Amino acid sequence: MSVSNMDIIIDYERVELKVRECMNIASQYFSTTLRTPSFNFKQKGRAAGTAYLQKNEIRLNSYMYAQSPDEFIESVIPHEVAHIVVYQIYGSEVSPHGREWKAIMERLFGVPAARTHNFKLPPRKEGYEYRCACSVHEFTAHRHSRARKGTEYMCRKCRTTLKYTGTIKKRQAEEV
C-alpha cells in the first residue's frame, strides 16, 4: 500500500521525546538553558522538515514520516533541532548548514550531517509547463502564480524567456 492511501498515525510522544532529548544534549553541552521548540506536522511538499527560527518552531512532513517513522525521528528531528540550537547559540549570522550546524549534528547528536533526505516525495497536484528554446520546465503553482503576475523566468542553459504552454496533470509519488 502506498503512503498516500494509508492513514498516517503519528507518535507525537516519540517525536516530542526526541526533540527534548536533542535540546537537553545541547543545553548541557553549551551550559545554558535553550528554549525547546514547538513542533507540528504542517510541512508540505519536498521538504521533510523546516525550522522556523524566530518562531522557535519545527514543521514536519507527515507524508514522509509515515514512510519510516524510526528513520524520520532519528534523522529529520535532529536535523531541524540543530538549526534551532545554532540560531539560539550563534544567531542568524552563520550558514544554515555550516560548520556550527555540522558539529552539532555529528558531535552532539551523533547523526550524519546530511542536507537532504531519501524519502519519497508526495504526488504533485498540478504542474505548469513552460518552454524555452532548448527544453521543457515544470513550475509549481507558486512559481506559476508569480509568472502570471509579471515575474519573468529565463532558462539557465539557453538564456531565453520561459513561456507558459499548459497544465500538467497529477503524477505518482517521486523519489529524490
Coordinates of N, CA, C and O in Angstrom, one line a residue:
M1 N 0.9 -1.2 0.0 CA 0.0 0.0 0.0 C 0.9 1.2 0.0 O 1.8 1.3 0.7
S2 N 0.6 2.2 -0.8 CA 1.4 3.4 -0.9 C 1.0 4.3 0.3 O 0.0 4.2 0.9
V3 N 1.9 5.2 0.6 CA 1.8 6.1 1.7 C 0.5 7.0 1.5 O -0.2 7.3 2.4
S4 N 0.2 7.4 0.3 CA -0.9 8.3 0.0 C -2.2 7.6 0.3 O -3.2 8.3 0.6
N5 N -2.3 6.2 0.3 CA -3.5 5.5 0.6 C -3.7 5.1 2.0 O -4.7 4.5 2.4
M6 N -2.7 5.3 2.8 CA -2.8 4.8 4.2 C -3.1 5.9 5.2 O -2.8 7.1 4.9
D7 N -3.7 5.6 6.3 CA -3.9 6.5 7.3 C -2.6 6.7 8.0 O -2.0 5.8 8.4
I8 N -2.2 8.0 8.2 CA -1.0 8.3 8.9 C -1.2 8.4 10.4 O -2.0 9.2 10.8
I9 N -0.5 7.6 11.1 CA -0.6 7.6 12.6 C 0.7 8.2 13.1 O 1.8 7.6 12.9
I10 N 0.7 9.3 13.7 CA 1.9 10.0 14.2 C 2.0 9.7 15.7 O 1.1 10.0 16.5
D11 N 3.2 9.3 16.1 CA 3.5 9.1 17.5 C 4.1 10.4 18.1 O 5.3 10.6 18.1
Y12 N 3.2 11.3 18.5 CA 3.7 12.6 18.9 C 4.6 12.5 20.1 O 5.5 13.3 20.3
E13 N 4.3 11.6 21.0 CA 5.2 11.4 22.2 C 6.6 11.1 21.8 O 7.5 11.7 22.4
R14 N 6.8 10.2 20.9 CA 8.2 9.8 20.5 C 8.9 11.0 19.8 O 10.0 11.3 20.0
V15 N 8.1 11.8 19.0 CA 8.7 13.0 18.4 C 9.1 14.0 19.4 O 10.2 14.5 19.4
E16 N 8.2 14.2 20.4 CA 8.5 15.2 21.4 C 9.7 14.7 22.3 O 10.5 15.5 22.6
L17 N 9.8 13.4 22.6 CA 10.9 12.9 23.3 C 12.2 13.2 22.6 O 13.2 13.5 23.2
K18 N 12.2 13.0 21.3 CA 13.4 13.2 20.5 C 13.8 14.6 20.5 O 15.0 15.0 20.6
V19 N 12.8 15.5 20.3 CA 13.1 17.0 20.3 C 13.7 17.3 21.7 O 14.7 18.0 21.7
R20 N 13.1 16.9 22.8 CA 13.6 17.2 24.1 C 15.0 16.6 24.4 O 15.8 17.3 25.0
E21 N 15.2 15.4 23.9 CA 16.5 14.7 24.1 C 17.6 15.6 23.4 O 18.6 15.8 24.0
C22 N 17.3 16.0 22.2 CA 18.3 16.8 21.5 C 18.6 18.1 22.1 O 19.7 18.6 22.3
M23 N 17.5 18.8 22.6 CA 17.7 20.1 23.2 C 18.4 19.9 24.6 O 19.2 20.8 24.9
N24 N 18.1 18.8 25.3 CA 18.8 18.6 26.6 C 20.3 18.4 26.3 O 21.2 18.9 27.1
I25 N 20.7 17.6 25.3 CA 22.1 17.3 25.0 C 22.8 18.7 24.7 O 23.9 19.0 25.2
A26 N 22.1 19.5 23.9 CA 22.7 20.8 23.5 C 22.8 21.7 24.7 O 23.8 22.4 24.9
S27 N 21.8 21.8 25.5 CA 21.8 22.6 26.7 C 22.9 22.3 27.7 O 23.6 23.1 28.2
Q28 N 23.1 21.0 27.9 CA 24.2 20.5 28.7 C 25.6 20.9 28.1 O 26.5 21.4 28.8
Y29 N 25.7 20.6 26.8 CA 27.0 20.9 26.1 C 27.4 22.4 26.2 O 28.5 22.7 26.5
F30 N 26.4 23.2 25.9 CA 26.6 24.7 25.9 C 26.5 25.3 27.3 O 26.6 26.6 27.4
S31 N 26.2 24.5 28.3 CA 26.0 25.0 29.7 C 25.0 26.2 29.8 O 25.3 27.3 30.4
T32 N 23.9 26.1 29.1 CA 22.8 27.1 29.1 C 21.5 26.4 28.9 O 21.4 25.3 28.5
T33 N 20.4 27.2 29.2 CA 19.1 26.7 29.0 C 18.6 27.1 27.7 O 18.4 28.3 27.5
L34 N 18.4 26.2 26.8 CA 17.8 26.5 25.5 C 16.3 26.3 25.5 O 15.8 25.4 26.2
R35 N 15.6 27.1 24.7 CA 14.2 27.0 24.6 C 13.8 25.9 23.7 O 14.2 25.9 22.5
T36 N 13.0 25.0 24.2 CA 12.6 23.8 23.4 C 11.6 24.3 22.4 O 10.6 25.0 22.7
P37 N 11.8 24.0 21.1 CA 10.8 24.5 20.1 C 9.5 23.7 20.1 O 9.5 22.5 20.5
S38 N 8.5 24.3 19.6 CA 7.2 23.6 19.4 C 7.4 22.9 18.0 O 8.3 23.2 17.3
F39 N 6.5 21.9 17.8 CA 6.6 21.2 16.5 C 5.1 20.9 16.1 O 4.2 20.8 16.9
N40 N 5.0 20.8 14.8 CA 3.7 20.3 14.2 C 4.0 19.6 12.9 O 5.1 19.5 12.4
F41 N 3.0 19.1 12.3 CA 3.1 18.3 11.0 C 2.4 19.1 9.9 O 1.6 18.5 9.2
K42 N 2.7 20.4 9.8 CA 2.1 21.2 8.7 C 3.0 21.3 7.5 O 2.6 21.9 6.5
Q43 N 4.2 20.7 7.5 CA 5.1 20.8 6.4 C 4.6 20.1 5.2 O 4.1 18.9 5.3
K44 N 4.6 20.7 4.0 CA 4.1 20.0 2.8 C 5.2 20.1 1.7 O 6.2 20.7 1.9
G45 N 5.0 19.3 0.7 CA 6.0 19.4 -0.5 C 7.2 18.5 -0.3 O 7.2 17.4 0.2
R46 N 8.3 19.0 -0.8 CA 9.6 18.3 -1.0 C 10.4 18.2 0.3 O 11.3 17.4 0.4
A47 N 10.2 19.1 1.3 CA 11.0 19.2 2.5 C 10.5 18.2 3.5 O 9.2 18.2 3.8
A48 N 11.4 17.5 4.2 CA 11.0 16.6 5.3 C 10.6 17.5 6.5 O 9.8 17.1 7.3
G49 N 11.3 18.6 6.7 CA 11.0 19.5 7.8 C 11.6 20.9 7.6 O 12.5 21.0 6.7
T50 N 11.2 21.8 8.3 CA 11.7 23.2 8.3 C 11.7 23.7 9.7 O 10.8 23.6 10.4
A51 N 12.8 24.4 10.0 CA 12.9 25.1 11.3 C 12.6 26.6 11.1 O 13.3 27.2 10.3
Y52 N 11.6 27.1 11.8 CA 11.3 28.5 11.8 C 11.9 29.1 13.0 O 11.4 29.0 14.1
L53 N 13.1 29.7 12.8 CA 14.0 30.1 13.8 C 13.4 31.1 14.8 O 13.4 31.0 16.0
Q54 N 12.9 32.2 14.2 CA 12.3 33.3 15.1 C 11.1 32.8 15.8 O 10.8 33.3 16.9
K55 N 10.3 31.9 15.3 CA 9.1 31.4 15.9 C 9.4 30.3 16.9 O 8.6 29.8 17.7
N56 N 10.7 29.7 16.9 CA 11.1 28.6 17.7 C 10.1 27.4 17.4 O 9.6 26.8 18.3
E57 N 10.0 27.1 16.1 CA 9.0 26.1 15.7 C 9.6 25.2 14.6 O 10.4 25.7 13.8
I58 N 9.3 23.9 14.7 CA 9.7 23.0 13.7 C 8.4 22.4 13.0 O 7.5 22.0 13.7
R59 N 8.4 22.5 11.7 CA 7.3 21.9 10.9 C 7.8 20.7 10.2 O 8.9 20.7 9.6
L60 N 7.0 19.6 10.4 CA 7.4 18.3 9.9 C 6.4 17.8 8.8 O 5.3 18.1 8.9
N61 N 6.9 16.9 7.9 CA 6.1 16.4 6.8 C 5.6 15.0 7.2 O 6.3 14.0 7.3
S62 N 4.3 14.9 7.4 CA 3.6 13.7 7.8 C 3.7 12.6 6.7 O 3.8 11.4 7.0
Y63 N 3.7 13.0 5.5 CA 3.8 12.1 4.3 C 5.1 11.3 4.4 O 5.2 10.1 4.2
M64 N 6.2 12.0 4.7 CA 7.5 11.4 4.8 C 7.7 10.6 6.1 O 8.3 9.6 6.1
Y65 N 7.1 11.2 7.2 CA 7.2 10.5 8.5 C 6.5 9.1 8.3 O 7.1 8.1 8.8
A66 N 5.4 9.0 7.6 CA 4.7 7.7 7.5 C 5.5 6.7 6.8 O 5.2 5.5 7.0
Q67 N 6.4 7.0 6.0 CA 7.2 6.1 5.2 C 8.1 5.3 6.1 O 8.4 4.1 5.9
S68 N 8.7 5.9 7.1 CA 9.6 5.3 8.0 C 9.8 6.1 9.3 O 10.7 6.9 9.4
P69 N 8.8 6.0 10.2 CA 8.8 6.8 11.4 C 10.2 6.7 12.2 O 10.7 7.8 12.6
D70 N 10.8 5.6 12.3 CA 12.1 5.5 13.0 C 13.1 6.3 12.3 O 13.9 7.0 13.0
E71 N 13.3 6.1 11.0 CA 14.3 6.8 10.3 C 14.0 8.3 10.3 O 15.0 9.1 10.5
F72 N 12.8 8.7 10.2 CA 12.4 10.1 10.3 C 12.8 10.7 11.6 O 13.4 11.8 11.7
I73 N 12.4 10.1 12.7 CA 12.7 10.6 14.0 C 14.2 10.7 14.3 O 14.7 11.6 14.9
E74 N 14.9 9.7 13.8 CA 16.4 9.6 14.1 C 17.2 10.6 13.2 O 18.4 10.9 13.5
S75 N 16.7 11.0 12.1 CA 17.4 11.9 11.2 C 16.9 13.3 11.0 O 17.6 14.2 11.1
V76 N 15.6 13.3 10.8 CA 14.9 14.6 10.5 C 14.8 15.5 11.7 O 15.1 16.7 11.7
I77 N 14.4 14.9 12.9 CA 14.2 15.7 14.1 C 15.6 16.3 14.5 O 15.6 17.5 14.7
P78 N 16.7 15.5 14.6 CA 18.0 16.1 15.0 C 18.4 17.2 14.0 O 18.9 18.3 14.4
H79 N 18.1 17.0 12.7 CA 18.5 18.0 11.6 C 17.8 19.3 11.9 O 18.5 20.4 12.0
E80 N 16.5 19.3 12.2 CA 15.8 20.5 12.4 C 16.1 21.1 13.8 O 16.2 22.4 13.9
V81 N 16.2 20.3 14.8 CA 16.6 20.8 16.1 C 18.0 21.5 16.1 O 18.2 22.5 16.7
A82 N 18.9 20.9 15.3 CA 20.2 21.5 15.2 C 20.1 22.9 14.6 O 20.9 23.8 15.1
H83 N 19.2 23.2 13.7 CA 19.0 24.6 13.2 C 18.6 25.5 14.3 O 19.1 26.6 14.5
I84 N 17.7 25.0 15.2 CA 17.2 25.8 16.3 C 18.3 26.1 17.3 O 18.5 27.2 17.7
V85 N 19.1 25.1 17.6 CA 20.2 25.2 18.5 C 21.2 26.2 18.0 O 21.7 27.2 18.7
V86 N 21.6 26.1 16.7 CA 22.5 27.0 16.1 C 22.0 28.5 16.2 O 22.8 29.4 16.6
Y87 N 20.8 28.7 15.9 CA 20.2 30.0 16.0 C 20.2 30.5 17.4 O 20.6 31.7 17.7
Q88 N 19.9 29.7 18.4 CA 19.8 30.2 19.8 C 21.2 30.4 20.3 O 21.4 31.3 21.2
I89 N 22.2 29.7 19.9 CA 23.6 29.9 20.4 C 24.4 30.9 19.5 O 25.0 31.8 20.1
Y90 N 24.3 30.8 18.2 CA 25.2 31.7 17.4 C 24.4 32.8 16.7 O 25.1 33.7 16.1
G91 N 23.1 32.8 16.7 CA 22.4 33.9 16.0 C 22.2 33.6 14.5 O 22.4 32.4 14.1
S92 N 21.8 34.6 13.8 CA 21.4 34.3 12.4 C 22.5 34.6 11.4 O 22.4 34.6 10.2
E93 N 23.7 34.9 11.9 CA 24.8 35.3 11.0 C 25.6 34.1 10.5 O 26.6 34.2 9.7
V94 N 25.3 32.9 10.9 CA 26.0 31.7 10.5 C 25.2 31.0 9.4 O 24.0 31.1 9.2
S95 N 25.9 30.2 8.6 CA 25.4 29.5 7.4 C 24.4 28.4 8.0 O 24.7 27.7 8.9
P96 N 23.2 28.2 7.3 CA 22.3 27.2 7.8 C 22.8 25.8 7.9 O 22.5 25.1 8.8
H97 N 23.7 25.4 7.0 CA 24.3 24.1 7.1 C 25.8 24.2 7.2 O 26.5 23.4 6.7
G98 N 26.2 25.2 7.9 CA 27.6 25.5 8.1 C 28.3 24.6 9.1 O 27.7 23.7 9.6
R99 N 29.5 25.0 9.5 CA 30.3 24.2 10.4 C 29.7 24.0 11.8 O 29.8 23.0 12.4
E100 N 29.0 25.1 12.2 CA 28.3 25.0 13.6 C 27.2 24.0 13.5 O 27.1 23.1 14.5
W101 N 26.4 24.0 12.5 CA 25.3 23.0 12.3 C 25.9 21.6 12.2 O 25.4 20.7 12.9
K102 N 26.9 21.5 11.4 CA 27.5 20.1 11.2 C 28.1 19.6 12.5 O 27.9 18.4 12.8
A103 N 28.7 20.4 13.3 CA 29.3 20.0 14.5 C 28.2 19.5 15.5 O 28.4 18.5 16.2
I104 N 27.1 20.3 15.6 CA 26.0 19.9 16.5 C 25.4 18.5 16.0 O 25.2 17.6 16.8
M105 N 25.2 18.4 14.7 CA 24.7 17.1 14.2 C 25.6 15.9 14.5 O 25.1 14.9 15.0
E106 N 26.9 16.1 14.2 CA 27.8 14.9 14.3 C 28.3 14.7 15.7 O 28.3 13.6 16.2
R107 N 28.8 15.8 16.3 CA 29.4 15.6 17.7 C 28.4 15.5 18.8 O 28.6 14.7 19.7
L108 N 27.4 16.3 18.8 CA 26.4 16.3 19.9 C 25.3 15.2 19.7 O 25.1 14.5 20.6
F109 N 24.8 15.2 18.5 CA 23.6 14.3 18.2 C 24.0 12.9 17.7 O 23.2 12.0 17.6
G110 N 25.3 12.8 17.2 CA 25.8 11.5 16.6 C 25.0 11.1 15.4 O 24.8 9.9 15.1
V111 N 24.6 12.1 14.6 CA 23.9 11.9 13.3 C 24.7 12.5 12.2 O 25.2 13.6 12.3
P112 N 24.8 11.7 11.0 CA 25.5 12.3 9.9 C 24.9 13.6 9.5 O 23.6 13.7 9.4
A113 N 25.7 14.6 9.1 CA 25.2 15.9 8.8 C 24.8 16.0 7.3 O 25.4 16.6 6.5
A114 N 23.6 15.3 7.0 CA 23.1 15.3 5.6 C 22.1 16.4 5.5 O 21.3 16.7 6.3
R115 N 22.2 17.1 4.3 CA 21.3 18.2 4.0 C 20.1 17.7 3.3 O 19.1 18.4 3.2
T116 N 20.1 16.5 2.8 CA 18.9 16.0 2.0 C 18.4 14.7 2.6 O 19.1 14.1 3.4
H117 N 17.3 14.3 2.2 CA 16.7 13.0 2.6 C 16.4 12.1 1.5 O 16.6 12.5 0.3
N118 N 16.0 10.8 1.8 CA 15.8 9.8 0.7 C 14.3 9.4 0.8 O 14.0 8.3 0.2
F119 N 13.4 10.2 1.4 CA 12.0 9.8 1.4 C 11.4 10.0 0.0 O 11.8 10.9 -0.7
K120 N 10.3 9.3 -0.3 CA 9.6 9.5 -1.5 C 8.8 10.8 -1.3 O 8.4 11.2 -0.2
L121 N 8.7 11.5 -2.4 CA 8.0 12.8 -2.4 C 6.5 12.6 -2.6 O 6.1 11.7 -3.3
P122 N 5.7 13.4 -2.0 CA 4.3 13.3 -2.3 C 3.9 13.6 -3.7 O 4.7 14.3 -4.4
P123 N 2.8 13.0 -4.2 CA 2.4 13.3 -5.6 C 2.2 14.8 -5.8 O 1.6 15.4 -4.9
R124 N 2.5 15.3 -6.9 CA 2.2 16.7 -7.2 C 0.8 16.9 -7.6 O 0.2 16.0 -8.3
K125 N 0.2 18.0 -7.1 CA -1.2 18.2 -7.5 C -1.3 18.5 -9.0 O -1.8 17.8 -9.8
E126 N -0.8 19.7 -9.4 CA -0.7 20.1 -10.8 C 0.6 20.8 -11.0 O 1.1 21.5 -10.1
G127 N 1.1 20.6 -12.2 CA 2.3 21.3 -12.5 C 2.0 22.2 -13.7 O 0.9 22.1 -14.3
Y128 N 2.8 23.2 -14.0 CA 2.6 24.1 -15.1 C 3.8 24.0 -16.0 O 4.9 24.3 -15.6
E129 N 3.5 23.7 -17.3 CA 4.6 23.5 -18.2 C 5.0 24.9 -18.9 O 4.1 25.6 -19.3
Y130 N 6.3 25.1 -18.8 CA 6.8 26.3 -19.5 C 7.9 25.8 -20.4 O 8.6 24.8 -20.2
R131 N 8.1 26.5 -21.5 CA 9.1 26.1 -22.5 C 10.1 27.2 -22.8 O 9.7 28.4 -22.8
C132 N 11.3 26.8 -23.2 CA 12.3 27.8 -23.6 C 12.8 27.2 -25.0 O 12.1 26.3 -25.6
A133 N 13.9 27.7 -25.5 CA 14.4 27.3 -26.8 C 14.9 25.9 -26.8 O 15.0 25.2 -27.8
C134 N 15.3 25.4 -25.6 CA 16.0 24.1 -25.5 C 15.3 23.0 -24.7 O 15.7 21.8 -24.9
S135 N 14.3 23.3 -23.9 CA 13.7 22.3 -23.1 C 12.4 22.7 -22.5 O 11.9 23.8 -22.7
V136 N 11.8 21.7 -21.7 CA 10.5 22.0 -21.0 C 10.8 22.1 -19.5 O 11.7 21.4 -19.0
H137 N 10.2 23.0 -18.9 CA 10.4 23.3 -17.5 C 9.0 23.1 -16.8 O 8.0 23.6 -17.3
E138 N 9.0 22.6 -15.6 CA 7.8 22.4 -14.8 C 7.8 23.4 -13.7 O 8.7 23.5 -12.9
F139 N 6.7 24.2 -13.6 CA 6.6 25.2 -12.5 C 5.6 24.7 -11.4 O 4.6 24.0 -11.8
T140 N 5.9 25.0 -10.2 CA 4.9 24.8 -9.1 C 3.8 25.8 -9.2 O 3.9 26.8 -10.0
A141 N 2.7 25.6 -8.5 CA 1.6 26.6 -8.5 C 2.1 28.0 -8.1 O 1.7 29.0 -8.6
H142 N 3.0 28.0 -7.1 CA 3.5 29.3 -6.6 C 4.3 30.0 -7.6 O 4.1 31.2 -7.9
R143 N 5.2 29.3 -8.3 CA 6.0 30.0 -9.3 C 5.2 30.4 -10.5 O 5.4 31.5 -11.1
H144 N 4.2 29.6 -10.9 CA 3.3 29.9 -12.0 C 2.5 31.2 -11.6 O 2.4 32.0 -12.5
S145 N 2.0 31.3 -10.4 CA 1.3 32.5 -10.0 C 2.2 33.7 -10.1 O 1.7 34.7 -10.6
R146 N 3.4 33.6 -9.7 CA 4.3 34.7 -9.8 C 4.6 35.1 -11.3 O 4.6 36.3 -11.6
A147 N 4.7 34.1 -12.1 CA 4.9 34.3 -13.6 C 3.7 35.0 -14.2 O 3.8 35.9 -15.0
R148 N 2.5 34.6 -13.7 CA 1.3 35.2 -14.2 C 1.1 36.7 -13.8 O 0.5 37.5 -14.4
K149 N 1.8 37.0 -12.7 CA 1.7 38.4 -12.2 C 2.9 39.3 -12.7 O 3.0 40.4 -12.3
G150 N 3.7 38.7 -13.6 CA 4.7 39.5 -14.3 C 6.1 39.1 -14.1 O 7.0 39.7 -14.8
T151 N 6.4 38.2 -13.2 CA 7.8 37.8 -13.0 C 8.3 37.0 -14.2 O 7.6 36.1 -14.6
E152 N 9.4 37.4 -14.8 CA 9.9 36.6 -15.9 C 11.0 35.7 -15.5 O 11.9 36.0 -14.7
Y153 N 11.0 34.5 -16.0 CA 12.0 33.4 -15.7 C 12.7 33.1 -17.0 O 12.1 33.0 -18.1
M154 N 14.0 32.9 -16.9 CA 14.9 32.5 -18.0 C 15.5 31.2 -17.8 O 15.8 30.8 -16.7
C155 N 15.7 30.5 -18.9 CA 16.4 29.2 -18.8 C 17.9 29.5 -18.5 O 18.5 30.3 -19.1
R156 N 18.4 28.7 -17.6 CA 19.9 28.8 -17.3 C 20.8 28.4 -18.4 O 21.9 28.8 -18.5
K157 N 20.3 27.4 -19.3 CA 21.1 26.9 -20.4 C 21.1 27.9 -21.6 O 22.2 28.3 -22.0
C158 N 19.9 28.1 -22.1 CA 19.9 28.8 -23.4 C 19.6 30.3 -23.2 O 19.6 31.1 -24.2
R159 N 19.3 30.7 -22.0 CA 19.1 32.1 -21.6 C 17.9 32.8 -22.3 O 17.8 34.0 -22.5
T160 N 16.9 31.9 -22.7 CA 15.7 32.5 -23.3 C 14.6 32.5 -22.3 O 14.6 31.8 -21.3
T161 N 13.6 33.4 -22.5 CA 12.5 33.5 -21.5 C 11.6 32.3 -21.6 O 11.3 31.8 -22.7
L162 N 11.1 31.9 -20.4 CA 10.2 30.7 -20.4 C 8.8 31.2 -20.7 O 8.4 32.2 -20.1
K163 N 8.1 30.4 -21.5 CA 6.7 30.7 -21.9 C 5.8 29.6 -21.5 O 6.1 28.4 -21.7
Y164 N 4.7 30.0 -20.9 CA 3.7 29.0 -20.4 C 3.0 28.3 -21.6 O 2.6 28.9 -22.6
T165 N 2.9 26.9 -21.5 CA 2.3 26.1 -22.5 C 1.1 25.3 -22.1 O 0.4 24.8 -22.9
G166 N 0.9 25.2 -20.8 CA -0.2 24.4 -20.3 C 0.0 23.8 -18.9 O 1.0 23.8 -18.3
T167 N -1.1 23.1 -18.5 CA -1.1 22.5 -17.2 C -0.8 21.0 -17.3 O -1.1 20.4 -18.3
I168 N 0.0 20.5 -16.3 CA 0.4 19.1 -16.3 C -0.4 18.4 -15.3 O -0.6 18.9 -14.1
K169 N -1.0 17.3 -15.6 CA -1.9 16.5 -14.7 C -1.1 15.9 -13.5 O 0.1 15.7 -13.6
K170 N -1.8 15.5 -12.5 CA -1.2 14.8 -11.3 C -0.3 13.6 -11.7 O -0.6 12.9 -12.6
R171 N 0.8 13.5 -10.9 CA 1.7 12.4 -11.2 C 1.8 11.5 -9.9 O 1.4 11.9 -8.9
Q172 N 2.5 10.4 -10.1 CA 2.7 9.5 -9.0 C 3.8 10.0 -8.1 O 4.5 10.9 -8.5
A173 N 3.9 9.4 -6.9 CA 5.0 9.9 -6.0 C 6.3 9.7 -6.6 O 6.6 8.8 -7.4
E174 N 7.2 10.7 -6.3 CA 8.6 10.7 -6.8 C 9.6 10.3 -5.7 O 9.3 10.4 -4.5
E175 N 10.8 10.0 -6.1 CA 11.9 9.8 -5.2 C 13.0 10.8 -5.5 O 13.2 11.1 -6.6
V176 N 13.7 11.2 -4.4 CA 14.8 12.1 -4.6 C 16.0 11.3 -4.7 O 16.2 10.3 -4.1

